[in-house]
Amino acid sequence: MSTDTNSPFRTKTVEQSIRDTEEPEHALKKSLSAWDLTVFGVGVIIGTGIFVLTGIAARNNAGPATSLAFVAAGVVCALAALCYAEFASTVPVAGSAYTFSYASIGELPAWIIGWDLVLEFALGTAVVAVGWSGYVRHLMNTNLGWDMPVALSGPDAGGSFDLLAFLLVLALTAILVIGTKLSARITAIVVAIKVTVVLLVIIAGLFFIKSANYAPFVPPAQPQPEGVSGWKAPLVQLLFGYEPTNFGVMGIFTAASLVFFAFIGFDVVATAAEETKNPQRDMPRGILGSLLICTVLYVAVTLVVTGMQKYTEMSPTAPLAEAFKSVNQPFFAGAISLGASVGLITVCMILLLGQTRVFFAMSRDGLLPRVFSVTHPKYRTPYRATVLLGVVIAIVAGFTSLENLAELVNIGTLFAFVVVALGVIILRRTRPDLHRAFRTPWVPFIPILSIAASLWLMLNLPAETWARFGIWMVIGIIVYFAYSRRNSRLGRLGAEAKY
């Protein structure tokens, strides 16, 4: 920790972070319970991953052992969740990993992680909105015979503007401006529908499992297809000459790097710490509870669908629905498609919620213009930041064909995991006096294990993903030294006098 107000590693104390939440113009309304947080977590985690990635990972990487890949990815997230839970209960302030880093490592690392989260949540929101639009267009065509005009169907469908994705983001922006509690109620309803669909898959699918489809449970290892080289190759291959395989034991870890995207979202729960009634008690429950529920559901669904249909025949786009079609159950296939389209709404909304809270926290600290940290006089929400980001993301979702962005979102999330785990170790040493309602067990062993596991999954991502991530980080560092460092409240007011 540095108290030098000119140092880019100057830190903001936990006490001052909490005091900042009490400023009337920059305070958020406390309205969320442990149940709301768990619902948020389940709402954002169960989405694209379970409805799409299951088929891709099973068909291309791990076969029936994809269930073990979900376990491996879940373990990595659980290690990070233990670190997030300690920080969120100790520093109950909006901003998640950004705020935690500011209190433990310093301003520049906090800015870097905040800049990273802005990219992660923005791209995640846009990608999910475009995916939702595709599901809705398919349902309209299949069940009602309606077709969206090609020009308004988005670049992925040969058009120029995705009207449905654009309108979805704007509608969710309006809901988030009105209030977090309202969004929690809507999320609860949609999550109930989504979990019902998942349970339907598990229970109904049990009657159509064929044991022969599980043989072999771990298919023999195969080299990855030729052409996966250069910038397309995993970084671990370029650095160490290790060549990841499809199938076999190592194929499980290759699949884990892919299905990790299915768990993205539990860290969004931490961004709502400031709006939680009793964050010291409820934050750990919300973070760990939502992760546990989703891991169990993921493993169960994967075991069922790979038992219903041979992994070599699974659909890479709609594996759950196609598994039921393969056993002549069109009703269940339709119900799953409907559940997927409805479920993606909450994923989009909660990613947008996380985006606005990180942006709000950075603005309140002066690292972004302070005008965006003013809350609405009636709703007590960061309405300016929400409207700005909502409109920008809506435009991105409407005009952009977003391909191969899951890896970029993955690397951003894993990077946040590394920083949070490192922050737990540092803050334990520098501020042992802090009251910690939840304590990560076996420090520093668990945080170090979390860092190692996250770095391993990062190394399994393509080199071009690292290059894009590096470019975004360089832009962020330029912005920091050109604007944020000079306008930082911590720097302007002086660490000794104010903090």
Short mmCIF file of C-alpha atoms in Angstrom, two decimals:
data_model
loop_
_atom_site.label_atom_id
_atom_site.label_comp_id
_atom_site.label_asym_id
_atom_site.label_seq_id
_atom_site.Cartn_x
_atom_site.Cartn_y
_atom_site.Cartn_z
CA MET A 1 0.00 0.00 0.00
CA SER A 2 1.21 3.51 -0.81
CA THR A 3 0.19 6.76 0.86
CA ASP A 4 2.20 8.88 -1.61
CA THR A 5 -0.45 10.99 -3.33
CA ASN A 6 1.69 11.19 -6.49
CA SER A 7 2.13 7.45 -6.76
CA PRO A 8 -0.03 5.51 -9.23
CA PHE A 9 -0.15 2.83 -6.52
CA ARG A 10 -1.77 5.09 -3.92
CA THR A 11 -4.52 3.24 -2.11
CA LYS A 12 -7.92 4.29 -0.86
CA THR A 13 -8.70 2.99 2.61
CA VAL A 14 -11.67 0.76 3.27
CA GLU A 15 -13.05 3.31 5.73
CA GLN A 16 -13.04 6.09 3.13
CA SER A 17 -14.57 3.82 0.50
CA ILE A 18 -17.46 3.21 2.88
CA ARG A 19 -17.75 6.92 3.80
CA ASP A 20 -18.08 7.82 0.13
CA THR A 21 -21.25 5.74 -0.05
CA GLU A 22 -22.86 8.08 2.49
CA GLU A 23 -22.65 11.20 0.32
CA PRO A 24 -26.31 12.02 -0.52
CA GLU A 25 -25.75 12.84 -4.21
CA HIS A 26 -23.58 9.75 -4.79
CA ALA A 27 -25.35 7.17 -2.60
CA LEU A 28 -27.22 4.13 -3.86
CA LYS A 29 -30.42 2.81 -2.30
CA LYS A 30 -30.01 -0.30 -0.12
CA SER A 31 -32.81 -2.67 -1.10
CA LEU A 32 -31.36 -6.11 -1.85
CA SER A 33 -31.42 -9.25 0.31
CA ALA A 34 -29.45 -12.49 0.16
CA TRP A 35 -32.32 -13.98 -1.85
CA ASP A 36 -32.18 -11.12 -4.38
CA LEU A 37 -28.42 -11.58 -4.76
CA THR A 38 -28.76 -15.34 -5.26
CA VAL A 39 -31.45 -14.75 -7.87
CA PHE A 40 -29.20 -12.21 -9.62
CA GLY A 41 -26.37 -14.74 -9.64
CA VAL A 42 -28.50 -17.60 -10.98
CA GLY A 43 -30.15 -15.21 -13.43
CA VAL A 44 -26.91 -14.19 -15.09
CA ILE A 45 -25.02 -17.50 -14.87
CA ILE A 46 -27.70 -19.69 -16.44
CA GLY A 47 -27.75 -18.45 -20.00
CA THR A 48 -25.69 -18.88 -23.13
CA GLY A 49 -23.42 -21.42 -21.48
CA ILE A 50 -25.94 -24.07 -20.58
CA PHE A 51 -28.09 -23.57 -23.68
CA VAL A 52 -25.26 -23.49 -26.27
CA LEU A 53 -21.78 -24.33 -25.01
CA THR A 54 -22.78 -27.77 -23.75
CA GLY A 55 -23.12 -29.04 -27.32
CA ILE A 56 -19.95 -27.39 -28.62
CA ALA A 57 -17.78 -28.72 -25.79
CA ALA A 58 -19.24 -32.24 -25.94
CA ARG A 59 -19.01 -32.54 -29.72
CA ASN A 60 -15.57 -31.03 -30.19
CA ASN A 61 -13.60 -31.36 -26.96
CA ALA A 62 -14.68 -33.79 -24.25
CA GLY A 63 -17.69 -35.95 -25.17
CA PRO A 64 -19.74 -37.12 -22.15
CA ALA A 65 -16.83 -35.99 -19.93
CA THR A 66 -17.99 -32.41 -20.58
CA SER A 67 -19.72 -32.77 -17.21
CA LEU A 68 -16.24 -33.01 -15.67
CA ALA A 69 -15.20 -29.90 -17.63
CA PHE A 70 -18.05 -28.03 -15.95
CA VAL A 71 -16.82 -29.31 -12.60
CA ALA A 72 -13.27 -28.11 -13.37
CA ALA A 73 -14.50 -24.66 -14.43
CA GLY A 74 -16.76 -24.56 -11.38
CA VAL A 75 -13.81 -25.28 -9.07
CA VAL A 76 -11.86 -22.38 -10.59
CA CYS A 77 -14.85 -20.12 -10.02
CA ALA A 78 -15.36 -21.45 -6.48
CA LEU A 79 -11.78 -20.56 -5.54
CA ALA A 80 -12.33 -17.05 -6.88
CA ALA A 81 -15.76 -16.85 -5.21
CA LEU A 82 -14.22 -17.44 -1.78
CA CYS A 83 -11.95 -14.43 -2.39
CA TYR A 84 -14.80 -12.30 -3.74
CA ALA A 85 -16.94 -13.18 -0.72
CA GLU A 86 -14.30 -11.91 1.72
CA PHE A 87 -13.82 -8.65 -0.13
CA ALA A 88 -17.53 -8.02 -0.74
CA SER A 89 -18.34 -8.48 2.94
CA THR A 90 -15.36 -6.37 4.07
CA VAL A 91 -15.66 -3.58 1.48
CA PRO A 92 -19.42 -3.37 0.74
CA VAL A 93 -19.05 -0.74 -1.98
CA ALA A 94 -20.15 -0.69 -5.63
CA GLY A 95 -17.50 -1.64 -8.14
CA SER A 96 -16.59 -5.24 -7.33
CA ALA A 97 -12.99 -6.09 -8.26
CA TYR A 98 -12.25 -2.44 -9.06
CA THR A 99 -13.11 -1.27 -5.55
CA PHE A 100 -11.35 -4.23 -3.93
CA SER A 101 -8.16 -3.49 -5.89
CA TYR A 102 -8.25 0.21 -4.97
CA ALA A 103 -8.29 -0.71 -1.27
CA SER A 104 -5.50 -3.27 -1.46
CA ILE A 105 -3.15 -2.91 -4.44
CA GLY A 106 -3.44 0.69 -5.59
CA GLU A 107 -5.08 3.16 -7.96
CA LEU A 108 -3.41 2.14 -11.23
CA PRO A 109 -4.15 -1.60 -10.77
CA ALA A 110 -7.71 -0.64 -9.76
CA TRP A 111 -8.07 1.46 -12.90
CA ILE A 112 -6.76 -1.40 -15.05
CA ILE A 113 -9.22 -3.87 -13.57
CA GLY A 114 -12.07 -1.36 -13.85
CA TRP A 115 -11.18 -0.74 -17.49
CA ASP A 116 -11.11 -4.50 -17.97
CA LEU A 117 -14.56 -4.94 -16.39
CA VAL A 118 -16.03 -2.19 -18.56
CA LEU A 119 -14.96 -4.19 -21.62
CA GLU A 120 -16.11 -7.51 -20.18
CA PHE A 121 -19.61 -6.40 -19.21
CA ALA A 122 -20.18 -4.25 -22.30
CA LEU A 123 -19.24 -6.99 -24.76
CA GLY A 124 -21.08 -9.58 -22.70
CA THR A 125 -24.28 -7.51 -22.73
CA ALA A 126 -24.09 -6.88 -26.48
CA VAL A 127 -23.33 -10.52 -27.31
CA VAL A 128 -26.23 -11.82 -25.21
CA ALA A 129 -28.62 -9.24 -26.71
CA VAL A 130 -27.71 -10.38 -30.22
CA GLY A 131 -28.12 -14.02 -29.18
CA TRP A 132 -31.54 -13.27 -27.66
CA SER A 133 -32.60 -11.56 -30.88
CA GLY A 134 -31.71 -14.68 -32.86
CA TYR A 135 -33.77 -16.91 -30.55
CA VAL A 136 -36.80 -14.61 -30.76
CA ARG A 137 -36.66 -14.39 -34.55
CA HIS A 138 -36.50 -18.19 -34.72
CA LEU A 139 -39.51 -18.57 -32.40
CA MET A 140 -41.51 -15.96 -34.33
CA ASN A 141 -40.84 -17.78 -37.59
CA THR A 142 -41.44 -21.31 -36.25
CA ASN A 143 -44.55 -20.70 -34.16
CA LEU A 144 -46.22 -17.65 -35.70
CA GLY A 145 -44.95 -17.62 -39.25
CA TRP A 146 -43.64 -14.09 -38.81
CA ASP A 147 -40.37 -12.94 -40.29
CA MET A 148 -38.48 -9.83 -39.34
CA PRO A 149 -37.46 -7.72 -42.35
CA VAL A 150 -33.96 -8.77 -43.33
CA ALA A 151 -32.68 -5.21 -43.01
CA LEU A 152 -33.73 -5.18 -39.33
CA SER A 153 -32.47 -8.68 -38.49
CA GLY A 154 -28.87 -7.73 -37.84
CA PRO A 155 -25.55 -8.38 -39.61
CA ASP A 156 -25.53 -12.04 -38.56
CA ALA A 157 -28.74 -12.58 -40.56
CA GLY A 158 -27.60 -10.61 -43.59
CA GLY A 159 -29.14 -7.31 -42.49
CA SER A 160 -27.70 -4.00 -41.40
CA PHE A 161 -29.38 -3.32 -38.06
CA ASP A 162 -30.60 -5.67 -35.29
CA LEU A 163 -33.75 -3.91 -34.11
CA LEU A 164 -34.70 -6.49 -31.47
CA ALA A 165 -31.29 -6.44 -29.78
CA PHE A 166 -31.30 -2.63 -29.82
CA LEU A 167 -34.77 -2.39 -28.26
CA LEU A 168 -34.00 -5.02 -25.63
CA VAL A 169 -30.99 -3.11 -24.29
CA LEU A 170 -32.94 0.17 -24.23
CA ALA A 171 -35.84 -1.47 -22.35
CA LEU A 172 -33.50 -2.98 -19.77
CA THR A 173 -31.77 0.38 -19.39
CA ALA A 174 -35.11 1.97 -18.47
CA ILE A 175 -35.79 -0.77 -15.90
CA LEU A 176 -32.39 -0.28 -14.26
CA VAL A 177 -32.93 3.49 -14.08
CA ILE A 178 -36.23 3.00 -12.25
CA GLY A 179 -34.64 0.84 -9.60
CA THR A 180 -32.54 -2.18 -8.70
CA LYS A 181 -35.36 -3.71 -6.64
CA LEU A 182 -37.67 -3.63 -9.67
CA SER A 183 -35.01 -5.34 -11.76
CA ALA A 184 -34.63 -7.92 -8.97
CA ARG A 185 -38.35 -8.70 -9.09
CA ILE A 186 -38.36 -9.07 -12.86
CA THR A 187 -35.24 -11.22 -12.63
CA ALA A 188 -36.90 -13.45 -10.03
CA ILE A 189 -39.82 -14.13 -12.39
CA VAL A 190 -37.61 -14.86 -15.37
CA VAL A 191 -35.21 -16.98 -13.32
CA ALA A 192 -38.15 -19.08 -12.13
CA ILE A 193 -39.06 -19.76 -15.77
CA LYS A 194 -35.46 -20.49 -16.69
CA VAL A 195 -34.81 -22.88 -13.80
CA THR A 196 -38.11 -24.62 -14.56
CA VAL A 197 -36.90 -25.25 -18.11
CA VAL A 198 -33.57 -26.58 -16.84
CA LEU A 199 -35.29 -28.91 -14.39
CA LEU A 200 -37.61 -29.99 -17.21
CA VAL A 201 -34.57 -30.99 -19.26
CA ILE A 202 -33.13 -32.97 -16.36
CA ILE A 203 -36.32 -34.76 -15.26
CA ALA A 204 -37.84 -35.44 -18.68
CA GLY A 205 -34.48 -36.32 -20.20
CA LEU A 206 -33.87 -39.06 -17.62
CA PHE A 207 -36.47 -41.21 -19.40
CA PHE A 208 -34.61 -41.07 -22.72
CA ILE A 209 -31.05 -41.80 -21.61
CA LYS A 210 -29.26 -44.64 -23.39
CA SER A 211 -26.25 -46.03 -21.57
CA ALA A 212 -24.54 -46.74 -24.90
CA ASN A 213 -24.22 -42.98 -25.48
CA TYR A 214 -21.86 -42.74 -22.50
CA ALA A 215 -19.37 -45.18 -24.04
CA PRO A 216 -16.64 -44.11 -23.92
CA PHE A 217 -17.24 -41.56 -21.17
CA VAL A 218 -13.78 -40.07 -21.81
CA PRO A 219 -13.19 -40.51 -25.58
CA PRO A 220 -9.61 -41.28 -26.74
CA ALA A 221 -7.39 -38.23 -27.13
CA GLN A 222 -7.12 -36.68 -30.58
CA PRO A 223 -4.86 -33.86 -31.77
CA GLN A 224 -6.69 -30.62 -32.49
CA PRO A 225 -7.49 -30.03 -36.18
CA GLU A 226 -4.70 -28.76 -38.39
CA GLY A 227 -4.78 -25.05 -38.90
CA VAL A 228 -4.98 -24.18 -35.21
CA SER A 229 -1.63 -22.44 -35.25
CA GLY A 230 -0.08 -19.01 -35.10
CA TRP A 231 -2.28 -16.40 -33.45
CA LYS A 232 -5.21 -18.84 -33.43
CA ALA A 233 -3.29 -21.32 -31.25
CA PRO A 234 -3.57 -21.29 -27.45
CA LEU A 235 -0.87 -19.17 -25.83
CA VAL A 236 0.35 -22.17 -23.83
CA GLN A 237 1.18 -23.88 -27.13
CA LEU A 238 3.24 -20.95 -28.38
CA LEU A 239 5.09 -20.46 -25.09
CA PHE A 240 5.79 -24.02 -24.01
CA GLY A 241 5.19 -26.16 -27.08
CA TYR A 242 2.31 -27.89 -25.30
CA GLU A 243 -0.34 -28.88 -27.80
CA PRO A 244 -3.85 -29.15 -26.28
CA THR A 245 -5.86 -32.14 -27.42
CA ASN A 246 -9.50 -32.79 -28.07
CA PHE A 247 -10.95 -35.56 -25.92
CA GLY A 248 -8.89 -37.60 -23.53
CA VAL A 249 -8.05 -36.27 -20.07
CA MET A 250 -6.47 -33.07 -21.38
CA GLY A 251 -9.50 -32.52 -23.61
CA ILE A 252 -11.51 -32.04 -20.42
CA PHE A 253 -9.36 -29.02 -19.54
CA THR A 254 -9.58 -27.72 -23.10
CA ALA A 255 -13.36 -27.90 -22.75
CA ALA A 256 -13.15 -26.24 -19.32
CA SER A 257 -11.51 -23.19 -20.93
CA LEU A 258 -14.54 -22.96 -23.23
CA VAL A 259 -17.37 -23.70 -20.82
CA PHE A 260 -15.88 -21.27 -18.30
CA PHE A 261 -17.95 -18.69 -20.19
CA ALA A 262 -21.01 -20.44 -18.77
CA PHE A 263 -20.05 -19.34 -15.24
CA ILE A 264 -19.39 -15.71 -16.03
CA GLY A 265 -21.72 -13.60 -13.95
CA PHE A 266 -21.36 -14.69 -10.33
CA ASP A 267 -18.83 -11.88 -9.90
CA VAL A 268 -21.55 -9.43 -11.00
CA VAL A 269 -23.22 -10.11 -7.65
CA ALA A 270 -20.32 -8.31 -5.96
CA THR A 271 -21.04 -5.12 -7.93
CA ALA A 272 -24.33 -4.78 -6.01
CA ALA A 273 -22.68 -4.82 -2.55
CA GLU A 274 -23.52 -1.18 -1.88
CA GLU A 275 -27.21 -1.78 -2.60
CA THR A 276 -27.46 -4.73 -0.20
CA LYS A 277 -29.23 -4.32 3.15
CA ASN A 278 -26.78 -6.50 5.09
CA PRO A 279 -23.75 -7.01 2.82
CA GLN A 280 -21.56 -8.58 5.52
CA ARG A 281 -23.99 -11.47 5.84
CA ASP A 282 -25.75 -11.56 2.48
CA MET A 283 -22.89 -11.06 0.01
CA PRO A 284 -21.13 -14.38 0.75
CA ARG A 285 -24.49 -16.18 0.68
CA GLY A 286 -25.45 -14.67 -2.67
CA ILE A 287 -22.09 -15.28 -4.36
CA LEU A 288 -21.45 -18.81 -3.13
CA GLY A 289 -25.11 -19.87 -3.21
CA SER A 290 -25.69 -18.90 -6.84
CA LEU A 291 -22.44 -20.55 -7.94
CA LEU A 292 -23.27 -23.82 -6.16
CA ILE A 293 -26.80 -23.99 -7.56
CA CYS A 294 -25.65 -23.38 -11.13
CA THR A 295 -22.76 -25.85 -10.97
CA VAL A 296 -25.09 -28.64 -9.85
CA LEU A 297 -27.59 -27.79 -12.60
CA TYR A 298 -24.87 -27.61 -15.28
CA VAL A 299 -23.43 -31.01 -14.41
CA ALA A 300 -26.89 -32.62 -14.28
CA VAL A 301 -27.96 -31.16 -17.64
CA THR A 302 -24.72 -32.22 -19.32
CA LEU A 303 -25.03 -35.79 -18.05
CA VAL A 304 -28.62 -35.99 -19.27
CA VAL A 305 -28.17 -34.57 -22.78
CA THR A 306 -25.01 -36.57 -23.51
CA GLY A 307 -26.94 -39.65 -22.39
CA MET A 308 -29.86 -38.81 -24.68
CA GLN A 309 -27.81 -38.21 -27.81
CA LYS A 310 -24.40 -39.42 -28.94
CA TYR A 311 -21.90 -36.62 -28.44
CA THR A 312 -20.73 -36.86 -32.06
CA GLU A 313 -24.26 -35.98 -33.23
CA MET A 314 -24.96 -33.10 -30.83
CA SER A 315 -25.97 -29.71 -32.20
CA PRO A 316 -23.38 -26.95 -31.68
CA THR A 317 -26.09 -24.24 -31.63
CA ALA A 318 -29.09 -25.68 -29.76
CA PRO A 319 -27.94 -28.90 -28.06
CA LEU A 320 -30.71 -29.16 -25.46
CA ALA A 321 -33.57 -28.64 -27.91
CA GLU A 322 -31.99 -30.89 -30.54
CA ALA A 323 -31.43 -33.67 -27.99
CA PHE A 324 -35.19 -33.84 -27.44
CA LYS A 325 -35.88 -33.64 -31.16
CA SER A 326 -33.60 -36.66 -31.62
CA VAL A 327 -35.93 -38.70 -29.40
CA ASN A 328 -39.10 -37.35 -31.09
CA GLN A 329 -40.15 -34.95 -28.33
CA PRO A 330 -40.88 -31.66 -30.17
CA PHE A 331 -42.92 -30.24 -27.25
CA PHE A 332 -39.93 -30.28 -24.93
CA ALA A 333 -37.70 -28.91 -27.70
CA GLY A 334 -40.05 -25.94 -28.15
CA ALA A 335 -40.29 -25.33 -24.40
CA ILE A 336 -36.50 -25.27 -24.15
CA SER A 337 -36.18 -22.76 -27.00
CA LEU A 338 -38.75 -20.52 -25.33
CA GLY A 339 -37.00 -20.82 -21.97
CA ALA A 340 -33.67 -19.95 -23.56
CA SER A 341 -35.03 -16.80 -25.19
CA VAL A 342 -36.71 -15.65 -21.97
CA GLY A 343 -33.70 -16.57 -19.85
CA LEU A 344 -31.26 -14.52 -21.88
CA ILE A 345 -33.17 -11.37 -20.90
CA THR A 346 -31.95 -11.60 -17.30
CA VAL A 347 -28.40 -12.35 -18.40
CA CYS A 348 -28.39 -9.18 -20.46
CA MET A 349 -29.95 -7.08 -17.69
CA ILE A 350 -27.59 -8.20 -14.93
CA LEU A 351 -24.49 -7.75 -17.10
CA LEU A 352 -25.71 -4.22 -17.80
CA LEU A 353 -26.26 -3.72 -14.06
CA GLY A 354 -22.68 -4.78 -13.34
CA GLN A 355 -21.36 -2.51 -16.09
CA THR A 356 -23.12 0.58 -14.74
CA ARG A 357 -22.03 -0.06 -11.12
CA VAL A 358 -18.35 -0.36 -12.03
CA PHE A 359 -18.60 2.78 -14.18
CA PHE A 360 -20.40 4.57 -11.32
CA ALA A 361 -17.71 3.65 -8.79
CA MET A 362 -14.90 4.81 -11.08
CA SER A 363 -16.74 8.07 -11.70
CA ARG A 364 -17.29 8.69 -7.99
CA ASP A 365 -13.54 8.34 -7.46
CA GLY A 366 -12.86 10.90 -10.19
CA LEU A 367 -11.16 8.42 -12.53
CA LEU A 368 -14.04 9.03 -14.94
CA PRO A 369 -16.05 12.31 -15.12
CA ARG A 370 -17.86 12.85 -11.79
CA VAL A 371 -21.06 13.82 -13.57
CA PHE A 372 -21.78 10.12 -14.09
CA SER A 373 -21.77 9.33 -10.37
CA VAL A 374 -24.78 11.52 -9.53
CA THR A 375 -27.75 9.38 -8.52
CA HIS A 376 -31.39 10.00 -9.42
CA PRO A 377 -33.15 12.11 -6.74
CA LYS A 378 -36.12 9.73 -6.62
CA TYR A 379 -34.88 6.27 -7.62
CA ARG A 380 -31.35 6.58 -6.12
CA THR A 381 -29.83 4.85 -9.13
CA PRO A 382 -26.83 6.02 -11.24
CA TYR A 383 -29.15 7.09 -14.03
CA ARG A 384 -26.68 9.11 -16.07
CA ALA A 385 -24.15 6.31 -16.31
CA THR A 386 -26.95 3.80 -16.96
CA VAL A 387 -28.46 5.82 -19.82
CA LEU A 388 -25.06 6.54 -21.42
CA LEU A 389 -23.89 2.94 -21.30
CA GLY A 390 -27.29 1.55 -22.24
CA VAL A 391 -27.50 3.67 -25.39
CA VAL A 392 -23.89 2.87 -26.42
CA ILE A 393 -24.33 -0.87 -25.90
CA ALA A 394 -27.70 -0.83 -27.68
CA ILE A 395 -26.05 0.75 -30.72
CA VAL A 396 -23.18 -1.77 -30.61
CA ALA A 397 -25.68 -4.65 -30.37
CA GLY A 398 -27.74 -3.22 -33.22
CA PHE A 399 -24.98 -2.63 -35.74
CA THR A 400 -22.23 -5.10 -34.93
CA SER A 401 -21.76 -8.73 -35.89
CA LEU A 402 -20.04 -10.08 -32.79
CA GLU A 403 -18.05 -13.25 -33.38
CA ASN A 404 -15.48 -15.04 -31.28
CA LEU A 405 -15.91 -12.61 -28.38
CA ALA A 406 -16.47 -15.27 -25.71
CA GLU A 407 -12.70 -15.66 -25.38
CA LEU A 408 -12.23 -11.92 -24.87
CA VAL A 409 -14.87 -11.87 -22.15
CA ASN A 410 -13.27 -14.96 -20.58
CA ILE A 411 -9.80 -13.46 -20.37
CA GLY A 412 -11.17 -10.29 -18.81
CA THR A 413 -13.01 -12.23 -16.13
CA LEU A 414 -10.05 -14.49 -15.35
CA PHE A 415 -7.81 -11.44 -15.06
CA ALA A 416 -10.23 -9.99 -12.50
CA PHE A 417 -10.08 -13.28 -10.57
CA VAL A 418 -6.28 -13.04 -10.40
CA VAL A 419 -6.35 -9.46 -9.11
CA VAL A 420 -9.00 -10.16 -6.45
CA ALA A 421 -7.13 -13.21 -5.13
CA LEU A 422 -3.91 -11.18 -4.99
CA GLY A 423 -5.79 -8.41 -3.20
CA VAL A 424 -6.99 -10.77 -0.46
CA ILE A 425 -3.40 -11.78 0.31
CA ILE A 426 -2.18 -8.17 0.36
CA LEU A 427 -5.03 -6.79 2.49
CA ARG A 428 -4.64 -9.60 5.03
CA ARG A 429 -1.03 -8.46 5.54
CA THR A 430 -1.55 -4.70 5.41
CA ARG A 431 -4.88 -4.46 7.26
CA PRO A 432 -5.19 -7.43 9.63
CA ASP A 433 -7.31 -5.22 11.91
CA LEU A 434 -10.29 -5.03 9.51
CA HIS A 435 -13.49 -6.77 10.53
CA ARG A 436 -14.14 -9.55 8.05
CA ALA A 437 -17.64 -10.99 8.27
CA PHE A 438 -16.50 -13.75 5.91
CA ARG A 439 -12.91 -14.97 5.79
CA THR A 440 -11.47 -16.90 2.87
CA PRO A 441 -10.17 -20.15 4.39
CA TRP A 442 -6.51 -21.21 4.26
CA VAL A 443 -5.01 -17.90 3.17
CA PRO A 444 -2.68 -17.63 1.27
CA PHE A 445 -3.10 -21.19 -0.07
CA ILE A 446 -6.62 -20.73 -1.52
CA PRO A 447 -5.88 -17.35 -3.19
CA ILE A 448 -2.62 -18.70 -4.66
CA LEU A 449 -4.47 -21.75 -5.98
CA SER A 450 -7.12 -19.43 -7.44
CA ILE A 451 -4.43 -17.38 -9.21
CA ALA A 452 -2.75 -20.50 -10.61
CA ALA A 453 -6.04 -22.02 -11.84
CA SER A 454 -7.16 -18.77 -13.48
CA LEU A 455 -3.79 -18.29 -15.19
CA TRP A 456 -3.92 -21.86 -16.52
CA LEU A 457 -7.30 -21.27 -18.16
CA MET A 458 -6.03 -17.93 -19.53
CA LEU A 459 -3.04 -19.68 -21.12
CA ASN A 460 -5.43 -22.04 -22.91
CA LEU A 461 -7.04 -19.09 -24.72
CA PRO A 462 -5.86 -18.13 -28.24
CA ALA A 463 -2.86 -15.82 -28.61
CA GLU A 464 -4.97 -13.39 -30.66
CA THR A 465 -7.29 -13.01 -27.66
CA TRP A 466 -4.29 -12.01 -25.56
CA ALA A 467 -3.27 -9.51 -28.26
CA ARG A 468 -6.71 -7.87 -28.33
CA PHE A 469 -6.83 -7.78 -24.55
CA GLY A 470 -3.37 -6.20 -24.49
CA ILE A 471 -4.42 -3.48 -26.94
CA TRP A 472 -7.46 -2.61 -24.79
CA MET A 473 -5.24 -2.46 -21.68
CA VAL A 474 -2.72 -0.15 -23.43
CA ILE A 475 -5.56 2.20 -24.36
CA GLY A 476 -6.69 2.13 -20.73
CA ILE A 477 -3.25 3.02 -19.40
CA ILE A 478 -3.06 5.98 -21.82
CA VAL A 479 -6.46 7.22 -20.60
CA TYR A 480 -5.34 6.84 -16.99
CA PHE A 481 -2.20 8.98 -17.34
CA ALA A 482 -3.89 11.48 -19.67
CA TYR A 483 -7.04 12.04 -17.57
CA SER A 484 -7.72 9.81 -14.59
CA ARG A 485 -4.55 10.34 -12.60
CA ARG A 486 -4.93 14.15 -12.71
CA ASN A 487 -8.63 14.07 -11.80
CA SER A 488 -8.49 11.40 -9.11
CA ARG A 489 -10.16 12.52 -5.86
CA LEU A 490 -7.53 10.62 -3.94
CA GLY A 491 -4.77 12.50 -5.68
CA ARG A 492 -6.39 15.95 -5.56
CA LEU A 493 -7.46 15.95 -1.94
CA GLY A 494 -4.32 14.29 -0.59
CA ALA A 495 -4.12 10.90 1.06
CA GLU A 496 -2.96 12.19 4.43
CA ALA A 497 -5.60 14.89 4.85
CA LYS A 498 -8.66 13.23 3.38
CA TYR A 499 -8.14 9.49 3.44
#
